[in-house]
Short mmCIF file of C-alpha atoms in Angstrom, two decimals:
data_model
loop_
_atom_site.label_atom_id
_atom_site.label_comp_id
_atom_site.label_asym_id
_atom_site.label_seq_id
_atom_site.Cartn_x
_atom_site.Cartn_y
_atom_site.Cartn_z
CA UNK A 1485 114.61 59.38 97.76
CA UNK A 1486 112.38 62.04 96.17
CA UNK A 1487 112.17 62.69 92.43
CA UNK A 1488 111.25 65.81 90.47
CA UNK A 1489 108.02 65.47 88.50
CA UNK A 1490 108.22 66.74 84.95
CA UNK A 1491 105.04 68.82 84.74
CA UNK A 1492 105.41 71.20 87.70
CA UNK A 1493 108.92 70.26 88.88
CA UNK A 1494 107.67 69.39 92.37
CA UNK A 1495 109.62 66.96 94.56
CA UNK A 1496 107.60 63.85 95.43
CA UNK A 1497 108.14 60.24 96.40
CA UNK A 1498 108.55 57.83 93.45
CA UNK A 1499 105.84 55.44 94.74
CA UNK A 1500 103.12 58.10 94.28
CA UNK A 1501 100.82 57.48 91.31
CA UNK A 1502 99.93 61.14 90.89
CA UNK A 1503 101.72 64.40 91.67
CA UNK A 1504 100.41 65.99 94.88
CA UNK A 1505 100.74 69.44 93.32
CA UNK A 1506 99.37 69.23 89.75
CA UNK A 1507 97.72 65.75 89.76
CA UNK A 1508 99.55 64.59 86.65
CA UNK A 1509 100.32 60.88 86.36
CA UNK A 1510 103.79 59.87 87.51
CA UNK A 1511 104.32 57.06 85.02
CA UNK A 1512 104.12 58.73 81.63
CA UNK A 1513 104.50 56.96 78.31
CA UNK A 1514 106.05 58.34 75.19
CA UNK A 1515 103.46 59.96 72.93
CA UNK A 1516 102.48 57.63 70.11
CA UNK A 1517 99.47 56.89 67.90
CA UNK A 1518 97.91 54.62 70.52
CA UNK A 1519 98.19 57.35 73.15
CA UNK A 1520 96.49 59.92 70.89
CA UNK A 1521 93.72 57.48 69.91
CA UNK A 1522 93.10 56.64 73.58
CA UNK A 1523 92.80 60.36 74.43
CA UNK A 1524 90.31 60.92 71.60
CA UNK A 1525 88.14 57.97 72.66
CA UNK A 1526 88.34 59.04 76.30
CA UNK A 1527 87.41 62.62 75.37
CA UNK A 1528 84.17 61.53 73.70
CA UNK A 1529 83.13 58.49 75.74
CA UNK A 1530 84.25 59.08 79.32
CA UNK A 1531 81.46 57.61 81.43
CA UNK A 1532 81.05 60.62 83.70
CA UNK A 1533 81.53 63.53 81.33
CA UNK A 1534 81.79 62.27 77.76
CA UNK A 1535 79.96 64.18 75.04
CA UNK A 1536 77.70 61.24 74.17
CA UNK A 1537 76.61 61.03 77.79
CA UNK A 1538 75.98 64.78 77.75
CA UNK A 1539 73.84 64.56 74.59
CA UNK A 1540 71.79 61.80 76.20
CA UNK A 1541 71.31 63.91 79.34
CA UNK A 1542 70.36 66.99 77.29
CA UNK A 1543 67.77 64.92 75.43
CA UNK A 1544 66.24 63.39 78.56
CA UNK A 1545 66.84 65.97 81.30
CA UNK A 1546 67.55 69.17 79.30
CA UNK A 1547 67.66 72.11 81.75
CA UNK A 1548 68.60 69.95 84.73
CA UNK A 1549 72.04 69.49 83.15
CA UNK A 1550 72.65 73.25 83.11
CA UNK A 1551 71.22 73.67 86.61
CA UNK A 1552 73.52 71.04 88.10
CA UNK A 1553 76.57 72.32 86.22
CA UNK A 1554 76.02 75.92 87.32
CA UNK A 1555 75.28 74.86 90.90
CA UNK A 1556 78.62 73.09 91.23
CA UNK A 1557 78.63 69.68 89.53
CA UNK A 1558 81.39 70.72 87.11
CA UNK A 1559 83.15 67.34 86.92
CA UNK A 1560 79.96 65.46 86.09
CA UNK A 1561 79.32 67.06 82.71
CA UNK A 1562 81.16 67.86 79.51
CA UNK A 1563 82.08 71.57 79.55
CA UNK A 1564 79.38 73.80 77.97
CA UNK A 1565 81.96 75.89 76.10
CA UNK A 1566 83.72 72.81 74.74
CA UNK A 1567 80.34 71.39 73.72
CA UNK A 1568 79.28 74.59 71.97
CA UNK A 1569 82.61 74.95 70.13
CA UNK A 1570 82.61 71.27 69.15
CA UNK A 1571 79.11 71.59 67.69
CA UNK A 1572 80.31 74.67 65.80
CA UNK A 1573 83.31 72.74 64.46
CA UNK A 1574 81.10 69.84 63.31
CA UNK A 1575 78.77 72.27 61.59
CA UNK A 1576 81.58 74.18 59.86
CA UNK A 1577 83.06 70.88 58.65
CA UNK A 1578 79.73 69.74 57.20
CA UNK A 1579 79.07 73.17 55.68
CA UNK A 1580 82.39 73.17 53.86
CA UNK A 1581 81.90 69.82 52.13
CA UNK A 1582 82.13 70.82 48.43
CA UNK A 1583 78.75 71.03 46.71
CA UNK A 1584 78.17 71.68 43.06
CA UNK A 1585 76.20 74.86 42.49
CA UNK A 1586 75.01 76.06 39.12
CA UNK A 1587 75.89 79.75 38.57
CA UNK A 1588 72.83 81.90 38.01
CA UNK A 1589 72.32 84.17 35.02
CA UNK A 1590 71.01 87.32 36.75
CA UNK A 1591 69.31 88.72 33.68
CA UNK A 1592 67.67 85.41 32.85
CA UNK A 1593 66.53 84.83 36.45
CA UNK A 1594 65.37 88.43 36.88
CA UNK A 1595 63.63 89.31 33.62
CA UNK A 1596 62.69 92.79 34.85
CA UNK A 1597 66.32 93.81 34.27
CA UNK A 1598 65.71 93.60 30.52
CA UNK A 1599 63.16 96.42 30.72
CA UNK A 1600 65.57 98.84 32.45
CA UNK A 1601 67.26 101.09 29.89
CA UNK A 1602 69.11 103.39 32.29
CA UNK A 1603 72.64 101.96 32.61
CA UNK A 1604 73.27 103.30 36.11
CA UNK A 1605 69.91 102.04 37.38
CA UNK A 1606 70.47 98.64 35.77
CA UNK A 1607 73.93 98.36 37.34
CA UNK A 1608 72.45 99.24 40.72
CA UNK A 1609 69.79 96.54 40.38
CA UNK A 1610 72.38 93.94 39.31
CA UNK A 1611 74.43 94.69 42.45
CA UNK A 1612 71.28 94.37 44.53
CA UNK A 1613 70.54 90.92 43.06
CA UNK A 1614 74.17 89.91 43.59
CA UNK A 1615 73.96 90.81 47.27
CA UNK A 1616 70.65 88.98 47.54
CA UNK A 1617 72.19 85.83 46.04
CA UNK A 1618 75.17 86.09 48.43
CA UNK A 1619 72.78 86.31 51.37
CA UNK A 1620 70.76 83.32 50.15
CA UNK A 1621 73.97 81.33 49.69
CA UNK A 1622 75.17 82.29 53.20
CA UNK A 1623 71.85 81.34 54.79
CA UNK A 1624 71.76 77.99 52.96
CA UNK A 1625 75.32 77.20 54.00
CA UNK A 1626 75.59 78.82 57.42
CA UNK A 1627 72.08 78.82 58.88
CA UNK A 1628 73.32 77.10 62.03
CA UNK A 1629 76.05 79.71 62.42
CA UNK A 1630 73.38 82.39 62.38
CA UNK A 1631 71.51 80.46 65.07
CA UNK A 1632 74.69 80.33 67.17
CA UNK A 1633 75.12 84.08 66.87
CA UNK A 1634 71.76 84.43 68.65
CA UNK A 1635 73.24 83.09 71.91
CA UNK A 1636 74.16 86.44 73.60
CA UNK A 1637 70.75 87.95 72.78
CA UNK A 1638 68.76 84.86 73.82
CA UNK A 1639 70.71 84.65 77.10
CA UNK A 1640 70.07 88.36 77.71
CA UNK A 1641 66.30 87.96 77.41
CA UNK A 1642 66.23 84.96 79.75
CA UNK A 1643 68.36 86.90 82.26
CA UNK A 1644 66.08 89.94 81.91
CA UNK A 1645 62.81 88.05 82.43
CA UNK A 1646 64.18 85.79 85.19
CA UNK A 1647 66.26 88.26 87.22
CA UNK A 1648 64.52 87.15 90.42
CA UNK A 1649 65.97 83.65 90.02
CA UNK A 1650 69.43 84.93 91.10
CA UNK A 1651 71.29 83.63 88.05
CA UNK A 1652 73.63 86.18 86.51
CA UNK A 1653 73.95 86.83 82.78
CA UNK A 1654 77.03 84.62 82.42
CA UNK A 1655 75.18 81.70 84.02
CA UNK A 1656 72.32 82.15 81.57
CA UNK A 1657 74.95 82.23 78.82
CA UNK A 1658 76.30 78.87 80.04
CA UNK A 1659 72.77 77.42 80.07
CA UNK A 1660 72.29 78.79 76.56
CA UNK A 1661 75.40 77.00 75.31
CA UNK A 1662 73.90 73.67 76.30
CA UNK A 1663 70.42 74.61 75.10
CA UNK A 1664 71.29 76.16 71.75
CA UNK A 1665 74.13 73.72 71.07
CA UNK A 1666 71.77 70.76 71.39
CA UNK A 1667 69.19 72.40 69.10
CA UNK A 1668 71.82 73.03 66.42
CA UNK A 1669 73.08 69.46 66.77
CA UNK A 1670 69.54 68.11 66.19
CA UNK A 1671 69.09 70.45 63.24
CA UNK A 1672 72.38 69.35 61.68
CA UNK A 1673 72.04 65.61 62.24
CA UNK A 1674 68.26 65.06 62.16
CA UNK A 1675 66.11 67.88 60.74
CA UNK A 1676 68.37 68.85 57.83
CA UNK A 1677 69.00 65.24 56.62
CA UNK A 1678 65.25 64.50 56.75
CA UNK A 1679 64.55 67.66 54.74
CA UNK A 1680 67.13 66.61 52.14
CA UNK A 1681 65.82 63.03 52.05
CA UNK A 1682 62.27 64.14 51.28
CA UNK A 1683 63.39 67.08 49.09
CA UNK A 1684 61.62 69.60 51.29
CA UNK A 1685 61.93 73.32 50.71
CA UNK A 1686 64.53 75.14 52.86
CA UNK A 1687 61.60 77.12 54.26
CA UNK A 1688 60.18 73.92 55.76
CA UNK A 1689 63.56 73.08 57.25
CA UNK A 1690 63.70 76.53 58.86
CA UNK A 1691 60.13 76.17 60.15
CA UNK A 1692 60.80 72.74 61.71
CA UNK A 1693 64.00 74.04 63.31
CA UNK A 1694 62.24 77.08 64.79
CA UNK A 1695 59.40 74.93 66.16
CA UNK A 1696 61.89 72.50 67.70
CA UNK A 1697 63.84 75.42 69.18
CA UNK A 1698 60.69 76.89 70.69
CA UNK A 1699 59.64 73.58 72.23
CA UNK A 1700 63.11 72.72 73.55
CA UNK A 1701 63.81 76.22 74.92
CA UNK A 1702 60.50 76.12 76.79
CA UNK A 1703 61.07 72.71 78.40
CA UNK A 1704 64.75 73.49 79.05
CA UNK A 1705 64.09 76.67 81.04
CA UNK A 1706 61.06 75.21 82.79
CA UNK A 1707 63.33 72.47 84.16
CA UNK A 1708 66.39 74.69 84.56
CA UNK A 1709 64.49 76.99 86.92
CA UNK A 1710 62.77 74.02 88.62
CA UNK A 1711 59.25 75.30 87.96
CA UNK A 1712 56.10 73.24 88.45
CA UNK A 1713 53.09 75.40 87.57
CA UNK A 1714 51.36 75.76 84.21
CA UNK A 1715 51.73 79.54 84.49
CA UNK A 1716 55.52 79.22 84.74
CA UNK A 1717 55.51 76.86 81.75
CA UNK A 1718 53.56 79.48 79.80
CA UNK A 1719 56.10 82.13 80.85
CA UNK A 1720 59.00 79.94 79.66
CA UNK A 1721 57.16 79.51 76.35
CA UNK A 1722 56.56 83.27 76.07
CA UNK A 1723 60.16 84.24 76.83
CA UNK A 1724 61.44 81.58 74.39
CA UNK A 1725 59.13 82.84 71.63
CA UNK A 1726 60.05 86.46 72.36
CA UNK A 1727 63.79 85.72 72.16
CA UNK A 1728 63.48 83.77 68.90
CA UNK A 1729 61.26 86.46 67.32
CA UNK A 1730 63.61 89.28 68.39
CA UNK A 1731 66.57 87.45 66.89
CA UNK A 1732 64.56 86.97 63.70
CA UNK A 1733 63.87 90.72 63.57
CA UNK A 1734 67.52 91.66 64.22
CA UNK A 1735 68.92 89.21 61.66
CA UNK A 1736 66.18 90.12 59.15
CA UNK A 1737 66.91 93.83 59.49
CA UNK A 1738 70.62 93.21 59.06
CA UNK A 1739 70.07 91.07 55.96
CA UNK A 1740 67.71 93.58 54.36
CA UNK A 1741 70.09 96.45 55.12
CA UNK A 1742 72.91 94.58 53.40
CA UNK A 1743 70.79 93.67 50.36
CA UNK A 1744 69.44 97.18 49.88
CA UNK A 1745 72.64 99.14 50.43
CA UNK A 1746 75.55 96.84 51.16
CA UNK A 1747 75.60 98.58 54.60
CA UNK A 1748 77.11 101.72 53.08
CA UNK A 1749 73.69 103.38 52.87
CA UNK A 1750 73.28 103.07 56.63
CA UNK A 1751 76.26 105.26 57.41
CA UNK A 1752 75.96 107.76 54.54
#
């Protein structure tokens, strides 16, 4: 006698372990705390495609992971989009841990304001310093988010310079999710804590992150495209540097435009 499976309402024999239509398990348990905990553990530690296994592969084999995933080994690896979004979630959680910040006295910090007698000019300068402080606060708190926003541009440059490799833009975007996601993970869990431990300037943290990005991007794409010559390694280095520099120019221009005019000056 056949029974109707609950997920897709397909008729199947009761001795089947999985539905022949949707592959859901036949013997389902009621949802409880144990079931949820098991799913969480399975999600992170599954031997074939758990995130910890992926991180290990990205550290040791970098671009080969993206190459195999794009070329069809989809079940072997943790999804690039899920990985990228999970890294973003971890970063947002860490960034929103409450931190005590001492409010700045703008006139005390910027003594040149005391010499301005024109009220309108002084008000304008105060607003400029306020926007500057907001930008500094955003960069301190959301530097990794800014790095994530570089993904479409970085992927575009790799697609543009490697069009002969027959990977489309979306496939370069997928590779970028693995590549950039791993860099941001290392920045969040390794570079930033070391900087805080040794009380290094945020500028040093940014420098170390950019150098790590440049090195990892280069090795990642060298392996992703299965290159073997020193010339191709140099090209991967050049494209990586070009992409990072271009993103620095775009983000720098945007920041300066906001500080100087609050964006309104651009459209007036």
